[in-house]
Amino acid sequence: MKVNIGISEEQRKSIAQGLAVLLADTYTLYLKTHNYHWNVTGPMFQTLHTLFETQYTELAVAVDDIAERIRALGEFAPGSYKEYAKLTSIKEAEGIPSAEEMIKDLVKGHEAIAKTGRSIVPTADDASDEVTLDLLTQRMTVHEKTAWMLRSLVA
């Protein structure tokens, strides 16, 4: 059946394309955070190990929410490493960085996702897509707060 939710097909496709980038960024940061959770070492091990677990768990839920919004708009969500690699603005880590470098890298990732979310807002706003706007507001809030908390761990 055709989608008839008061948003034109062209607008839905454009919003979904932006959300696909958000999904790719979120999934890439999820993988990176999970990797850091497994591989962090040093005096802050316990704190960071636990913090990273909390963060990747939140990101896993977010991935599902974003993908489901894409589907509700009538589009298919990307779901492979290959697709995510093409879409994401977040670079994979080389090797295993120090704990402090992990923190700094995750700050950059959270800030990148906040920017990606913000870039979709005008398209969703023009379409009066309050559902996507609400999702974007929630995601930007989480990523901006998480970036702030991570920044607070390094001088």
Short mmCIF file of C-alpha atoms in Angstrom, two decimals:
data_model
loop_
_atom_site.label_atom_id
_atom_site.label_comp_id
_atom_site.label_asym_id
_atom_site.label_seq_id
_atom_site.Cartn_x
_atom_site.Cartn_y
_atom_site.Cartn_z
CA MET A 1 0.00 0.00 0.00
CA LYS A 2 1.05 3.56 -0.56
CA VAL A 3 2.08 5.69 2.39
CA ASN A 4 -0.46 8.45 3.03
CA ILE A 5 0.66 10.34 6.15
CA GLY A 6 0.42 13.92 4.88
CA ILE A 7 4.04 14.14 3.69
CA SER A 8 4.71 13.99 -0.05
CA GLU A 9 6.68 11.09 -1.50
CA GLU A 10 9.50 13.44 -2.49
CA GLN A 11 9.72 14.88 1.04
CA ARG A 12 9.58 11.40 2.60
CA LYS A 13 12.43 10.21 0.37
CA SER A 14 14.53 13.28 1.19
CA ILE A 15 13.96 12.89 4.93
CA ALA A 16 14.70 9.16 4.74
CA GLN A 17 17.97 9.87 2.91
CA GLY A 18 19.05 12.15 5.74
CA LEU A 19 17.97 9.58 8.30
CA ALA A 20 19.98 6.91 6.45
CA VAL A 21 23.11 9.00 7.09
CA LEU A 22 22.08 9.41 10.73
CA LEU A 23 21.58 5.65 10.95
CA ALA A 24 25.00 4.97 9.42
CA ASP A 25 26.67 7.44 11.77
CA THR A 26 24.87 5.98 14.77
CA TYR A 27 25.71 2.39 13.87
CA THR A 28 29.35 3.28 13.21
CA LEU A 29 29.59 5.02 16.58
CA TYR A 30 27.87 2.04 18.20
CA LEU A 31 30.55 -0.30 16.79
CA LYS A 32 33.36 2.04 17.79
CA THR A 33 32.01 2.45 21.33
CA HIS A 34 31.58 -1.31 21.71
CA ASN A 35 35.15 -1.84 20.47
CA TYR A 36 36.45 0.68 23.00
CA HIS A 37 34.41 -0.98 25.75
CA TRP A 38 36.19 -4.28 25.02
CA ASN A 39 39.66 -2.84 24.58
CA VAL A 40 40.07 0.07 26.99
CA THR A 41 43.01 -0.25 29.43
CA GLY A 42 44.62 1.87 32.10
CA PRO A 43 43.74 3.46 35.43
CA MET A 44 40.27 4.49 34.23
CA PHE A 45 39.45 0.98 32.96
CA GLN A 46 36.48 0.21 35.21
CA THR A 47 34.91 3.65 34.82
CA LEU A 48 35.29 3.73 31.04
CA HIS A 49 34.37 0.09 30.54
CA THR A 50 31.07 0.71 32.33
CA LEU A 51 30.48 4.11 30.70
CA PHE A 52 31.09 2.76 27.19
CA GLU A 53 28.67 -0.10 27.85
CA THR A 54 25.97 2.35 28.85
CA GLN A 55 26.66 4.37 25.72
CA TYR A 56 26.69 1.50 23.23
CA THR A 57 23.50 0.11 24.76
CA GLU A 58 21.78 3.47 24.21
CA LEU A 59 23.12 3.62 20.64
CA ALA A 60 21.74 0.14 19.89
CA VAL A 61 18.24 1.32 20.80
CA ALA A 62 18.74 4.48 18.73
CA VAL A 63 19.72 2.47 15.64
CA ASP A 64 16.40 0.65 15.83
CA ASP A 65 14.40 3.86 16.34
CA ILE A 66 16.04 5.56 13.36
CA ALA A 67 15.62 2.55 11.06
CA GLU A 68 11.97 2.19 12.06
CA ARG A 69 11.34 5.86 11.27
CA ILE A 70 12.83 5.35 7.80
CA ARG A 71 10.47 2.41 7.31
CA ALA A 72 7.47 4.41 8.58
CA LEU A 73 8.28 6.98 5.89
CA GLY A 74 7.93 4.21 3.31
CA GLU A 75 11.62 3.73 2.51
CA PHE A 76 14.03 0.88 3.17
CA ALA A 77 16.70 1.36 5.84
CA PRO A 78 20.32 0.59 4.98
CA GLY A 79 21.57 -2.38 6.95
CA SER A 80 25.02 -3.48 5.87
CA TYR A 81 28.59 -2.48 6.69
CA LYS A 82 29.07 -1.65 3.01
CA GLU A 83 26.12 0.75 2.97
CA TYR A 84 27.10 2.32 6.29
CA ALA A 85 30.69 2.85 5.11
CA LYS A 86 29.38 4.81 2.12
CA LEU A 87 27.02 6.94 4.19
CA THR A 88 28.79 7.64 7.50
CA SER A 89 30.75 10.76 8.37
CA ILE A 90 32.52 8.94 11.22
CA LYS A 91 35.92 7.41 10.58
CA GLU A 92 36.85 4.05 12.00
CA ALA A 93 39.63 3.96 14.57
CA GLU A 94 43.05 2.73 13.56
CA GLY A 95 44.36 0.15 16.01
CA ILE A 96 43.63 0.50 19.71
CA PRO A 97 44.06 4.06 20.95
CA SER A 98 44.84 5.03 24.53
CA ALA A 99 41.92 5.55 26.91
CA GLU A 100 42.20 9.33 26.55
CA GLU A 101 42.29 9.09 22.75
CA MET A 102 39.22 6.83 22.89
CA ILE A 103 37.37 9.50 24.85
CA LYS A 104 38.40 12.25 22.43
CA ASP A 105 37.44 10.11 19.45
CA LEU A 106 34.01 9.38 20.91
CA VAL A 107 33.47 13.11 21.54
CA LYS A 108 34.09 13.73 17.83
CA GLY A 109 31.67 10.94 16.95
CA HIS A 110 28.89 12.30 19.14
CA GLU A 111 29.43 15.81 17.83
CA ALA A 112 29.32 14.49 14.24
CA ILE A 113 25.98 12.80 14.87
CA ALA A 114 24.57 15.97 16.43
CA LYS A 115 25.59 17.83 13.26
CA THR A 116 24.08 15.14 11.04
CA GLY A 117 20.82 15.35 12.97
CA ARG A 118 20.81 19.13 12.77
CA SER A 119 21.32 18.97 8.99
CA ILE A 120 18.06 17.01 8.58
CA VAL A 121 15.95 19.43 10.62
CA PRO A 122 15.19 21.92 7.79
CA THR A 123 13.94 19.16 5.47
CA ALA A 124 11.75 17.62 8.17
CA ASP A 125 10.53 21.06 9.24
CA ASP A 126 9.59 22.03 5.67
CA ALA A 127 7.53 18.82 5.46
CA SER A 128 5.86 19.45 8.85
CA ASP A 129 7.25 16.06 9.90
CA GLU A 130 6.95 16.49 13.64
CA VAL A 131 7.64 12.82 14.30
CA THR A 132 11.07 13.01 12.65
CA LEU A 133 11.71 16.39 14.28
CA ASP A 134 10.97 14.84 17.68
CA LEU A 135 13.33 11.94 16.94
CA LEU A 136 16.05 14.36 15.82
CA THR A 137 15.62 16.52 18.93
CA GLN A 138 15.93 13.46 21.15
CA ARG A 139 19.01 12.22 19.30
CA MET A 140 20.75 15.61 19.30
CA THR A 141 20.04 15.99 23.01
CA VAL A 142 21.64 12.63 23.80
CA HIS A 143 24.69 13.22 21.60
CA GLU A 144 25.35 16.77 22.77
CA LYS A 145 25.05 15.72 26.43
CA THR A 146 27.23 12.65 25.92
CA ALA A 147 29.90 14.73 24.15
CA TRP A 148 29.88 17.18 27.05
CA MET A 149 30.22 14.40 29.62
CA LEU A 150 33.07 12.76 27.71
CA ARG A 151 34.84 16.11 27.24
CA SER A 152 34.65 16.57 31.00
CA LEU A 153 36.82 13.47 31.47
CA VAL A 154 39.83 15.01 29.69
CA ALA A 155 41.60 18.26 30.36
#
